Amino acid sequence: MELPKPRTMAARSLLLLLSLTIAGVFQSRAQLDSHGFISIDCGLPGTASYVDDGTGLSRRLHRHGTNYDISPDYITEQLSRTYHNVRSIPNGTRNCYTLRSLTTGNKYLVRAAFKYGDYDSLNRPPVFDLYVGVNYWKTVNLVDPDDVIRIVEAIVVVPADFVQVCLVNTDSGTPFISGLDLRPLNNSLYPQANATRGLVLLGRFNFGPTNATDVRYPDDPLDRIWLPWIDNTNWTEISTTLTVHNSLVDIFEAPSKVMQTAITPRDASKNIELSWDPKPQPKDPSPGYIANLHFSELQLLPSGSVRAFYVNLNGDLWYSLPFTPEYLYADALFSLDPTKRPKQSKGFQDGYSDFGGNTENDHEKTKVSAIAAIKAKYRVQKNWIGDPCLPRTLTWDGLTCRYAISQPPRITGV
Ligand SMILES: *[C@@H]1O[C@H](CO)[C@@H](O)[C@H](O)[C@H]1NC(C)=O
Ligand SMILES: *[C@@H]1O[C@H](CO)[C@@H](O)[C@H](O)[C@H]1NC(C)=O
Ligand SMILES: *[C@@H]1O[C@H](CO)[C@@H](O)[C@H](O)[C@H]1NC(C)=O
Ligand SMILES: *[C@@H]1O[C@H](CO)[C@@H](O)[C@H](O)[C@H]1NC(C)=O
Ligand SMILES: *[C@@H]1O[C@H](CO)[C@@H](O)[C@H](O)[C@H]1NC(C)=O
Protein backbone atom coordinates (compact mmCIF):
# COMPACT_ATOMS: atom_id res chain seq x y z
CA MET A 1 0.00 0.00 0.00
CA GLU A 2 1.27 3.41 -0.73
CA LEU A 3 1.08 6.57 1.11
CA PRO A 4 -1.73 8.84 0.40
CA LYS A 5 -0.32 12.19 0.93
CA PRO A 6 -1.99 14.75 2.98
CA ARG A 7 -3.66 17.60 1.54
CA THR A 8 -3.53 21.08 2.08
CA MET A 9 -5.15 23.10 4.60
CA ALA A 10 -2.70 24.39 6.91
CA ALA A 11 -3.24 27.13 9.18
CA ARG A 12 -0.07 29.01 9.59
CA SER A 13 0.57 29.22 13.21
CA LEU A 14 1.56 32.57 14.34
CA LEU A 15 2.10 33.80 17.76
CA LEU A 16 -0.72 36.12 18.22
CA LEU A 17 -0.24 37.32 21.68
CA LEU A 18 -3.45 39.01 22.10
CA SER A 19 -2.65 41.75 24.42
CA LEU A 20 -4.53 44.60 23.00
CA THR A 21 -3.81 48.21 22.88
CA ILE A 22 -6.01 50.96 21.79
CA ALA A 23 -4.68 52.25 18.56
CA GLY A 24 -6.10 54.16 15.79
CA VAL A 25 -7.38 57.35 14.57
CA PHE A 26 -10.89 56.15 14.41
CA GLN A 27 -12.66 53.25 15.93
CA SER A 28 -15.52 51.42 14.45
CA ARG A 29 -17.67 49.49 16.78
CA ALA A 30 -19.56 46.41 15.98
CA GLN A 31 -21.94 44.24 17.95
CA LEU A 32 -23.13 40.68 17.89
CA ASP A 33 -26.24 39.50 16.10
CA SER A 34 -28.50 36.72 17.39
CA HIS A 35 -26.09 34.02 16.20
CA GLY A 36 -23.26 35.66 18.08
CA PHE A 37 -21.92 36.72 14.68
CA ILE A 38 -20.56 40.07 13.72
CA SER A 39 -20.76 40.75 9.98
CA ILE A 40 -19.63 44.12 8.79
CA ASP A 41 -19.87 45.36 5.27
CA CYS A 42 -17.18 47.94 5.61
CA GLY A 43 -17.92 49.84 2.43
CA LEU A 44 -21.54 50.80 2.76
CA PRO A 45 -22.76 54.19 3.81
CA GLY A 46 -25.44 54.63 6.42
CA THR A 47 -26.39 52.43 9.30
CA ALA A 48 -28.95 50.05 7.90
CA SER A 49 -28.23 46.42 7.47
CA TYR A 50 -29.16 44.01 4.73
CA VAL A 51 -29.46 40.29 4.42
CA ASP A 52 -26.64 38.65 2.55
CA ASP A 53 -27.98 36.59 -0.36
CA GLY A 54 -25.55 33.75 0.08
CA THR A 55 -25.63 33.16 3.79
CA GLY A 56 -28.89 34.75 4.89
CA LEU A 57 -26.97 36.57 7.58
CA SER A 58 -27.64 40.16 8.28
CA ARG A 59 -24.76 42.51 7.51
CA ARG A 60 -24.23 45.76 9.27
CA LEU A 61 -22.99 48.76 7.52
CA HIS A 62 -20.23 50.94 8.68
CA ARG A 63 -19.52 54.58 8.70
CA HIS A 64 -15.87 55.35 9.16
CA GLY A 65 -13.20 56.33 6.72
CA THR A 66 -14.57 57.04 3.28
CA ASN A 67 -16.70 54.63 1.36
CA TYR A 68 -16.34 54.08 -2.37
CA ASP A 69 -18.02 51.87 -4.89
CA ILE A 70 -15.68 49.65 -6.82
CA SER A 71 -15.51 50.15 -10.57
CA PRO A 72 -18.54 48.72 -12.41
CA ASP A 73 -16.05 46.86 -14.58
CA TYR A 74 -15.45 44.52 -11.67
CA ILE A 75 -19.04 43.89 -10.69
CA THR A 76 -20.40 40.58 -11.83
CA GLU A 77 -23.61 38.80 -11.03
CA GLN A 78 -21.74 36.37 -8.77
CA LEU A 79 -19.89 39.03 -6.84
CA SER A 80 -21.28 39.20 -3.33
CA ARG A 81 -22.62 42.58 -2.29
CA THR A 82 -19.98 42.87 0.38
CA TYR A 83 -17.43 43.54 -2.34
CA HIS A 84 -19.35 46.18 -4.25
CA ASN A 85 -17.88 48.89 -2.09
CA VAL A 86 -14.95 49.45 0.20
CA ARG A 87 -14.00 51.55 3.17
CA SER A 88 -10.85 53.45 2.35
CA ILE A 89 -8.69 54.75 5.17
CA PRO A 90 -6.23 57.33 3.92
CA ASN A 91 -5.34 59.06 7.19
CA GLY A 92 -3.25 57.73 10.02
CA THR A 93 -0.82 54.86 10.14
CA ARG A 94 -2.94 52.48 12.12
CA ASN A 95 -6.71 52.31 12.14
CA CYS A 96 -8.77 49.74 13.96
CA TYR A 97 -12.17 48.18 14.06
CA THR A 98 -13.17 47.20 17.57
CA LEU A 99 -15.37 44.14 17.76
CA ARG A 100 -17.26 44.21 21.02
CA SER A 101 -19.44 42.14 23.33
CA LEU A 102 -17.13 39.16 23.17
CA THR A 103 -16.48 36.74 26.00
CA THR A 104 -13.03 37.03 27.51
CA GLY A 105 -11.03 33.84 27.02
CA ASN A 106 -13.28 32.46 24.31
CA LYS A 107 -12.23 31.38 20.85
CA TYR A 108 -13.28 33.25 17.73
CA LEU A 109 -12.81 33.10 14.02
CA VAL A 110 -11.97 36.54 12.60
CA ARG A 111 -12.13 37.09 8.88
CA ALA A 112 -11.35 40.16 6.82
CA ALA A 113 -12.12 40.43 3.12
CA PHE A 114 -10.74 42.72 0.44
CA LYS A 115 -11.51 43.45 -3.16
CA TYR A 116 -9.82 46.45 -4.73
CA GLY A 117 -11.85 46.71 -7.95
CA ASP A 118 -10.11 50.00 -8.84
CA TYR A 119 -12.39 51.85 -6.42
CA ASP A 120 -10.13 54.92 -6.47
CA SER A 121 -9.68 54.95 -10.26
CA LEU A 122 -5.92 54.96 -9.74
CA ASN A 123 -5.47 51.39 -10.87
CA ARG A 124 -2.95 51.05 -8.05
CA PRO A 125 -3.84 48.25 -5.67
CA PRO A 126 -2.19 48.69 -2.26
CA VAL A 127 -0.16 46.53 0.07
CA PHE A 128 -0.67 46.99 3.81
CA ASP A 129 -0.52 45.08 7.07
CA LEU A 130 -3.27 43.67 9.21
CA TYR A 131 -3.00 43.26 12.97
CA VAL A 132 -5.16 41.55 15.52
CA GLY A 133 -4.66 43.83 18.48
CA VAL A 134 -0.94 44.49 18.62
CA ASN A 135 -0.05 41.27 16.90
CA TYR A 136 0.93 41.10 13.28
CA TRP A 137 -1.61 39.01 11.38
CA LYS A 138 -0.90 39.20 7.69
CA THR A 139 0.28 41.44 4.90
CA VAL A 140 -2.58 42.11 2.52
CA ASN A 141 -1.18 42.25 -0.98
CA LEU A 142 -3.71 43.19 -3.61
CA VAL A 143 -1.17 43.74 -6.34
CA ASP A 144 -0.67 40.23 -7.56
CA PRO A 145 -3.03 39.15 -8.93
CA ASP A 146 -4.91 42.39 -8.79
CA ASP A 147 -8.54 41.47 -9.28
CA VAL A 148 -8.99 38.74 -6.72
CA ILE A 149 -10.97 38.70 -3.56
CA ARG A 150 -8.59 38.26 -0.68
CA ILE A 151 -9.76 36.66 2.47
CA VAL A 152 -7.64 36.65 5.57
CA GLU A 153 -8.69 34.54 8.50
CA ALA A 154 -7.47 33.82 11.99
CA ILE A 155 -8.64 31.75 14.93
CA VAL A 156 -7.81 33.42 18.20
CA VAL A 157 -8.60 33.29 21.88
CA VAL A 158 -9.47 36.78 23.00
CA PRO A 159 -7.93 38.14 26.20
CA ALA A 160 -10.64 40.73 26.68
CA ASP A 161 -14.29 41.29 25.85
CA PHE A 162 -13.37 42.99 22.61
CA VAL A 163 -10.87 42.52 19.86
CA GLN A 164 -9.38 45.00 17.46
CA VAL A 165 -8.59 44.46 13.84
CA CYS A 166 -6.14 47.08 12.64
CA LEU A 167 -5.09 48.19 9.18
CA VAL A 168 -1.57 49.51 9.13
CA ASN A 169 -0.35 51.78 6.37
CA THR A 170 3.08 50.68 5.16
CA ASP A 171 3.52 53.43 2.58
CA SER A 172 2.47 51.15 -0.22
CA GLY A 173 -0.94 52.57 -0.92
CA THR A 174 -4.07 53.43 1.01
CA PRO A 175 -5.42 50.64 3.22
CA PHE A 176 -9.05 49.70 2.62
CA ILE A 177 -11.37 46.89 3.63
CA SER A 178 -14.49 45.31 2.13
CA GLY A 179 -15.83 43.11 4.90
CA LEU A 180 -15.07 41.97 8.41
CA ASP A 181 -16.61 38.96 10.14
CA LEU A 182 -16.36 37.48 13.59
CA ARG A 183 -17.74 34.04 14.48
CA PRO A 184 -17.72 32.39 17.90
CA LEU A 185 -16.16 28.94 18.24
CA ASN A 186 -16.46 26.55 21.10
CA ASN A 187 -13.19 26.53 22.99
CA SER A 188 -12.79 22.81 22.41
CA LEU A 189 -12.59 23.39 18.66
CA TYR A 190 -9.22 23.88 16.98
CA PRO A 191 -7.16 22.94 20.03
CA GLN A 192 -4.08 24.26 18.27
CA ALA A 193 -5.28 27.78 19.05
CA ASN A 194 -5.00 28.93 22.63
CA ALA A 195 -4.43 32.07 24.65
CA THR A 196 -0.85 32.40 23.48
CA ARG A 197 -1.10 31.03 19.99
CA GLY A 198 -3.42 32.03 17.19
CA LEU A 199 -3.83 30.34 13.84
CA VAL A 200 -3.70 32.10 10.51
CA LEU A 201 -5.52 30.27 7.77
CA LEU A 202 -3.63 29.13 4.72
CA GLY A 203 -6.56 27.38 3.05
CA ARG A 204 -9.66 25.32 3.73
CA PHE A 205 -10.93 23.04 1.01
CA ASN A 206 -13.85 20.89 0.15
CA PHE A 207 -12.70 18.04 -2.07
CA GLY A 208 -14.87 16.61 -4.79
CA PRO A 209 -17.84 18.99 -4.54
CA THR A 210 -20.63 18.33 -6.99
CA ASN A 211 -20.45 21.93 -8.16
CA ALA A 212 -18.00 24.71 -7.69
CA THR A 213 -19.76 26.69 -4.99
CA ASP A 214 -18.27 27.50 -1.62
CA VAL A 215 -19.72 25.83 1.42
CA ARG A 216 -20.39 28.15 4.32
CA TYR A 217 -23.28 29.18 6.59
CA PRO A 218 -25.89 27.73 6.91
CA ASP A 219 -24.36 24.46 5.64
CA ASP A 220 -21.52 25.10 8.02
CA PRO A 221 -23.11 26.48 11.20
CA LEU A 222 -19.74 27.93 12.15
CA ASP A 223 -19.68 29.86 8.85
CA ARG A 224 -16.25 28.75 7.81
CA ILE A 225 -15.68 29.08 4.08
CA TRP A 226 -14.77 25.81 2.36
CA LEU A 227 -13.50 26.39 -1.13
CA PRO A 228 -14.23 23.82 -3.81
CA TRP A 229 -11.27 21.86 -5.12
CA ILE A 230 -12.14 20.02 -8.26
CA ASP A 231 -9.79 17.96 -10.41
CA ASN A 232 -11.61 15.47 -12.58
CA THR A 233 -8.44 14.58 -14.40
CA ASN A 234 -6.65 13.08 -11.48
CA TRP A 235 -9.32 12.35 -8.94
CA THR A 236 -12.49 10.39 -8.91
CA GLU A 237 -15.13 12.26 -7.03
CA ILE A 238 -17.46 10.28 -4.85
CA SER A 239 -20.39 11.47 -2.83
CA THR A 240 -23.35 10.46 -0.76
CA THR A 241 -26.68 12.10 -0.09
CA LEU A 242 -26.72 10.62 3.41
CA THR A 243 -25.77 12.77 6.35
CA VAL A 244 -22.21 12.44 7.58
CA HIS A 245 -22.17 12.81 11.35
CA ASN A 246 -19.52 14.26 13.57
CA SER A 247 -18.24 12.01 16.26
CA LEU A 248 -19.16 13.09 19.77
CA VAL A 249 -15.74 14.39 20.50
CA ASP A 250 -15.20 16.02 17.15
CA ILE A 251 -12.97 19.02 17.55
CA PHE A 252 -13.45 20.41 14.07
CA GLU A 253 -17.13 19.88 13.35
CA ALA A 254 -16.57 19.56 9.64
CA PRO A 255 -20.03 20.03 8.15
CA SER A 256 -21.89 17.18 6.49
CA LYS A 257 -22.08 19.10 3.22
CA VAL A 258 -18.30 19.06 3.02
CA MET A 259 -17.93 15.50 4.23
CA GLN A 260 -20.54 14.19 1.77
CA THR A 261 -18.11 14.58 -1.12
CA ALA A 262 -14.66 13.12 -1.38
CA ILE A 263 -11.91 12.15 -3.77
CA THR A 264 -9.93 9.04 -4.54
CA PRO A 265 -7.13 8.85 -7.06
CA ARG A 266 -8.35 7.99 -10.54
CA ASP A 267 -5.35 5.75 -10.86
CA ALA A 268 -5.53 3.55 -7.79
CA SER A 269 -1.80 2.97 -7.84
CA LYS A 270 -1.17 6.65 -7.24
CA ASN A 271 -1.24 8.73 -4.12
CA ILE A 272 -2.93 11.96 -3.34
CA GLU A 273 -0.27 14.53 -2.66
CA LEU A 274 -0.72 18.09 -1.57
CA SER A 275 1.86 20.66 -0.78
CA TRP A 276 2.55 24.33 -0.40
CA ASP A 277 5.50 26.63 -0.05
CA PRO A 278 6.09 28.25 3.31
CA LYS A 279 5.98 32.01 3.05
CA PRO A 280 8.52 33.84 5.16
CA GLN A 281 6.82 36.11 7.66
CA PRO A 282 8.19 39.39 8.99
CA LYS A 283 9.10 37.88 12.33
CA ASP A 284 9.24 34.26 11.28
CA PRO A 285 11.36 33.46 8.24
CA SER A 286 10.40 29.80 8.21
CA PRO A 287 6.89 29.49 9.57
CA GLY A 288 5.49 26.17 10.68
CA TYR A 289 2.15 24.82 9.51
CA ILE A 290 -0.61 22.75 10.99
CA ALA A 291 -2.70 20.42 8.85
CA ASN A 292 -6.13 19.12 9.76
CA LEU A 293 -7.31 16.33 7.46
CA HIS A 294 -10.95 15.27 7.49
CA PHE A 295 -12.04 11.81 6.43
CA SER A 296 -15.20 9.80 6.16
CA GLU A 297 -16.07 6.59 4.36
CA LEU A 298 -18.89 7.27 1.92
CA GLN A 299 -19.26 3.91 0.25
CA LEU A 300 -20.56 0.69 1.71
CA LEU A 301 -17.70 -1.62 0.93
CA PRO A 302 -18.26 -5.27 0.09
CA SER A 303 -17.95 -7.39 3.18
CA GLY A 304 -14.42 -8.47 3.81
CA SER A 305 -12.90 -5.48 2.11
CA VAL A 306 -11.33 -2.55 3.84
CA ARG A 307 -10.20 0.84 2.70
CA ALA A 308 -6.95 1.60 4.43
CA PHE A 309 -4.14 3.96 3.61
CA TYR A 310 -1.13 5.62 5.07
CA VAL A 311 -0.67 9.29 5.54
CA ASN A 312 2.75 10.83 5.21
CA LEU A 313 4.03 14.20 6.24
CA ASN A 314 7.19 15.47 4.61
CA GLY A 315 7.92 12.03 3.32
CA ASP A 316 7.68 10.20 6.62
CA LEU A 317 4.87 8.19 8.00
CA TRP A 318 2.78 10.61 10.01
CA TYR A 319 0.39 8.12 11.39
CA SER A 320 1.80 4.74 12.26
CA LEU A 321 -1.21 2.69 11.26
CA PRO A 322 -3.14 2.44 8.06
CA PHE A 323 -6.05 4.80 8.40
CA THR A 324 -9.56 3.52 7.81
CA PRO A 325 -12.30 6.12 7.64
CA GLU A 326 -15.54 5.26 9.35
CA TYR A 327 -18.71 4.95 7.31
CA LEU A 328 -20.66 8.22 7.45
CA TYR A 329 -18.72 9.55 10.42
CA ALA A 330 -16.24 12.38 10.16
CA ASP A 331 -12.85 11.84 11.65
CA ALA A 332 -9.72 13.91 11.39
CA LEU A 333 -5.98 13.64 11.46
CA PHE A 334 -4.22 16.69 12.74
CA SER A 335 -1.09 17.85 14.41
CA LEU A 336 -1.15 19.85 17.58
CA ASP A 337 2.03 21.74 16.84
CA PRO A 338 3.31 23.30 13.65
CA THR A 339 5.56 21.41 11.29
CA LYS A 340 8.43 23.25 9.67
CA ARG A 341 9.53 22.71 6.15
CA PRO A 342 12.18 19.99 6.25
CA LYS A 343 15.70 21.08 5.49
CA GLN A 344 15.69 18.42 2.87
CA SER A 345 13.47 15.58 2.01
CA LYS A 346 13.85 12.13 0.76
CA GLY A 347 13.47 11.66 -2.94
CA PHE A 348 10.02 10.84 -4.08
CA GLN A 349 9.26 8.05 -6.38
CA ASP A 350 7.03 10.28 -8.40
CA GLY A 351 9.94 12.50 -9.27
CA TYR A 352 8.46 15.71 -7.93
CA SER A 353 10.87 16.10 -5.12
CA ASP A 354 12.31 19.54 -5.10
CA PHE A 355 13.98 20.01 -1.79
CA GLY A 356 17.27 18.63 -2.97
CA GLY A 357 19.69 17.67 -0.26
CA ASN A 358 20.46 14.21 0.95
CA THR A 359 20.66 14.20 4.65
CA GLU A 360 17.87 12.79 6.63
CA ASN A 361 16.92 12.95 10.23
CA ASP A 362 16.30 16.60 9.85
CA HIS A 363 12.60 16.41 9.82
CA GLU A 364 10.90 17.72 12.79
CA LYS A 365 8.80 15.08 14.32
CA THR A 366 5.26 16.10 14.69
CA LYS A 367 2.73 14.76 17.06
CA VAL A 368 -0.41 13.69 15.40
CA SER A 369 -3.72 12.97 16.91
CA ALA A 370 -6.87 11.51 15.60
CA ILE A 371 -10.24 12.02 17.03
CA ALA A 372 -11.55 8.51 17.39
CA ALA A 373 -8.43 7.03 18.86
CA ILE A 374 -4.78 7.62 18.84
CA LYS A 375 -4.24 6.47 15.40
CA ALA A 376 -0.86 7.27 14.19
CA LYS A 377 1.90 9.45 13.35
CA TYR A 378 2.74 11.03 10.11
CA ARG A 379 4.26 13.99 8.59
CA VAL A 380 3.85 16.03 5.54
CA GLN A 381 5.62 16.08 2.36
CA LYS A 382 7.46 18.53 0.37
CA ASN A 383 6.63 20.39 -2.65
CA TRP A 384 5.73 19.58 -6.00
CA ILE A 385 4.89 21.03 -9.28
CA GLY A 386 1.45 21.28 -10.59
CA ASP A 387 -1.20 23.74 -11.45
CA PRO A 388 -2.82 25.94 -8.94
CA CYS A 389 -6.09 24.35 -8.38
CA LEU A 390 -8.37 27.09 -7.22
CA PRO A 391 -10.49 29.47 -9.08
CA ARG A 392 -8.19 32.45 -9.22
CA THR A 393 -10.93 34.84 -8.37
CA LEU A 394 -10.98 33.87 -4.74
CA THR A 395 -7.88 32.99 -2.89
CA TRP A 396 -6.46 32.99 0.51
CA ASP A 397 -3.29 34.89 0.30
CA GLY A 398 -0.25 32.73 0.39
CA LEU A 399 -1.66 29.46 -0.72
CA THR A 400 -0.23 27.80 -3.72
CA CYS A 401 -1.98 24.57 -4.04
CA ARG A 402 0.01 22.11 -5.92
CA TYR A 403 -0.22 18.46 -5.85
CA ALA A 404 0.43 15.30 -7.62
CA ILE A 405 -1.59 12.24 -7.37
CA SER A 406 -1.37 9.35 -5.12
CA GLN A 407 -3.35 6.53 -3.77
CA PRO A 408 -6.71 5.50 -2.52
CA PRO A 409 -7.45 7.77 0.32
CA ARG A 410 -10.48 9.84 0.25
CA ILE A 411 -10.22 13.29 1.38
CA THR A 412 -13.37 15.10 2.04
CA GLY A 413 -12.27 18.41 3.30
CA VAL A 414 -9.35 20.18 4.82
C1 LIG B 1 -7.79 63.04 6.11
O1 LIG B 1 -7.11 64.17 6.54
C2 LIG B 1 -7.35 65.31 5.75
C3 LIG B 1 -6.42 66.41 6.19
O2 LIG B 1 -6.32 66.44 7.58
C4 LIG B 1 -8.82 65.72 5.90
O3 LIG B 1 -9.10 66.82 5.10
C5 LIG B 1 -9.67 64.55 5.45
O4 LIG B 1 -11.03 64.84 5.68
C6 LIG B 1 -9.29 63.29 6.18
N1 LIG B 1 -10.01 62.17 5.59
C7 LIG B 1 -10.66 61.29 6.32
C8 LIG B 1 -11.34 60.21 5.55
O5 LIG B 1 -10.71 61.33 7.53
C1 LIG C 1 -20.60 24.56 22.41
O1 LIG C 1 -20.66 23.38 23.16
C2 LIG C 1 -21.80 23.28 23.96
C3 LIG C 1 -21.69 22.04 24.83
O2 LIG C 1 -20.70 21.19 24.38
C4 LIG C 1 -23.04 23.23 23.08
O3 LIG C 1 -24.20 23.14 23.86
C5 LIG C 1 -23.08 24.49 22.24
O4 LIG C 1 -24.16 24.42 21.32
C6 LIG C 1 -21.79 24.66 21.48
N1 LIG C 1 -21.79 25.95 20.84
C7 LIG C 1 -21.54 26.09 19.56
C8 LIG C 1 -21.54 27.49 19.04
O5 LIG C 1 -21.29 25.14 18.83
C1 LIG D 1 -0.56 27.11 23.73
O1 LIG D 1 -0.05 25.99 23.05
C2 LIG D 1 1.37 25.95 22.99
C3 LIG D 1 1.77 24.78 22.15
O2 LIG D 1 1.14 23.60 22.58
C4 LIG D 1 1.94 25.86 24.38
O3 LIG D 1 3.33 25.90 24.32
C5 LIG D 1 1.44 27.04 25.19
O4 LIG D 1 1.86 26.90 26.51
C6 LIG D 1 -0.08 27.08 25.17
N1 LIG D 1 -0.53 28.25 25.86
C7 LIG D 1 -1.43 28.19 26.81
C8 LIG D 1 -1.81 29.48 27.45
O5 LIG D 1 -1.92 27.13 27.17
C1 LIG E 1 -24.64 23.40 -6.06
O1 LIG E 1 -25.07 22.26 -5.35
C2 LIG E 1 -25.94 22.55 -4.29
C3 LIG E 1 -26.31 21.26 -3.65
O2 LIG E 1 -25.20 20.48 -3.47
C4 LIG E 1 -27.18 23.26 -4.79
O3 LIG E 1 -27.95 23.64 -3.69
C5 LIG E 1 -26.78 24.48 -5.56
O4 LIG E 1 -27.93 25.07 -6.12
C6 LIG E 1 -25.82 24.11 -6.66
N1 LIG E 1 -25.40 25.32 -7.33
C7 LIG E 1 -25.34 25.39 -8.64
C8 LIG E 1 -24.87 26.69 -9.19
O5 LIG E 1 -25.66 24.47 -9.35
C1 LIG F 1 -3.21 16.23 -12.56
O1 LIG F 1 -1.94 15.89 -12.06
C2 LIG F 1 -0.88 16.30 -12.88
C3 LIG F 1 0.40 15.72 -12.32
O2 LIG F 1 0.55 16.11 -11.01
C4 LIG F 1 -0.88 17.83 -12.92
O3 LIG F 1 0.19 18.28 -13.72
C5 LIG F 1 -2.18 18.30 -13.51
O4 LIG F 1 -2.24 19.70 -13.45
C6 LIG F 1 -3.36 17.73 -12.69
N1 LIG F 1 -4.61 18.03 -13.35
C7 LIG F 1 -5.35 19.07 -13.00
C8 LIG F 1 -6.63 19.23 -13.73
O5 LIG F 1 -5.02 19.84 -12.12
Short mmCIF file of C-alpha atoms in Angstrom, two decimals, residues 6 14-15 83 98 106 108 114 117 151 190 280 282 289-290 348 398 402:
data_model
loop_
_atom_site.label_atom_id
_atom_site.label_comp_id
_atom_site.label_asym_id
_atom_site.label_seq_id
_atom_site.Cartn_x
_atom_site.Cartn_y
_atom_site.Cartn_z
CA PRO A 6 -1.99 14.75 2.98
CA LEU A 14 1.56 32.57 14.34
CA LEU A 15 2.10 33.80 17.76
CA TYR A 83 -17.43 43.54 -2.34
CA THR A 98 -13.17 47.20 17.57
CA ASN A 106 -13.28 32.46 24.31
CA TYR A 108 -13.28 33.25 17.73
CA PHE A 114 -10.74 42.72 0.44
CA GLY A 117 -11.85 46.71 -7.95
CA ILE A 151 -9.76 36.66 2.47
CA TYR A 190 -9.22 23.88 16.98
CA PRO A 280 8.52 33.84 5.16
CA PRO A 282 8.19 39.39 8.99
CA TYR A 289 2.15 24.82 9.51
CA ILE A 290 -0.61 22.75 10.99
CA PHE A 348 10.02 10.84 -4.08
CA GLY A 398 -0.25 32.73 0.39
CA ARG A 402 0.01 22.11 -5.92
#
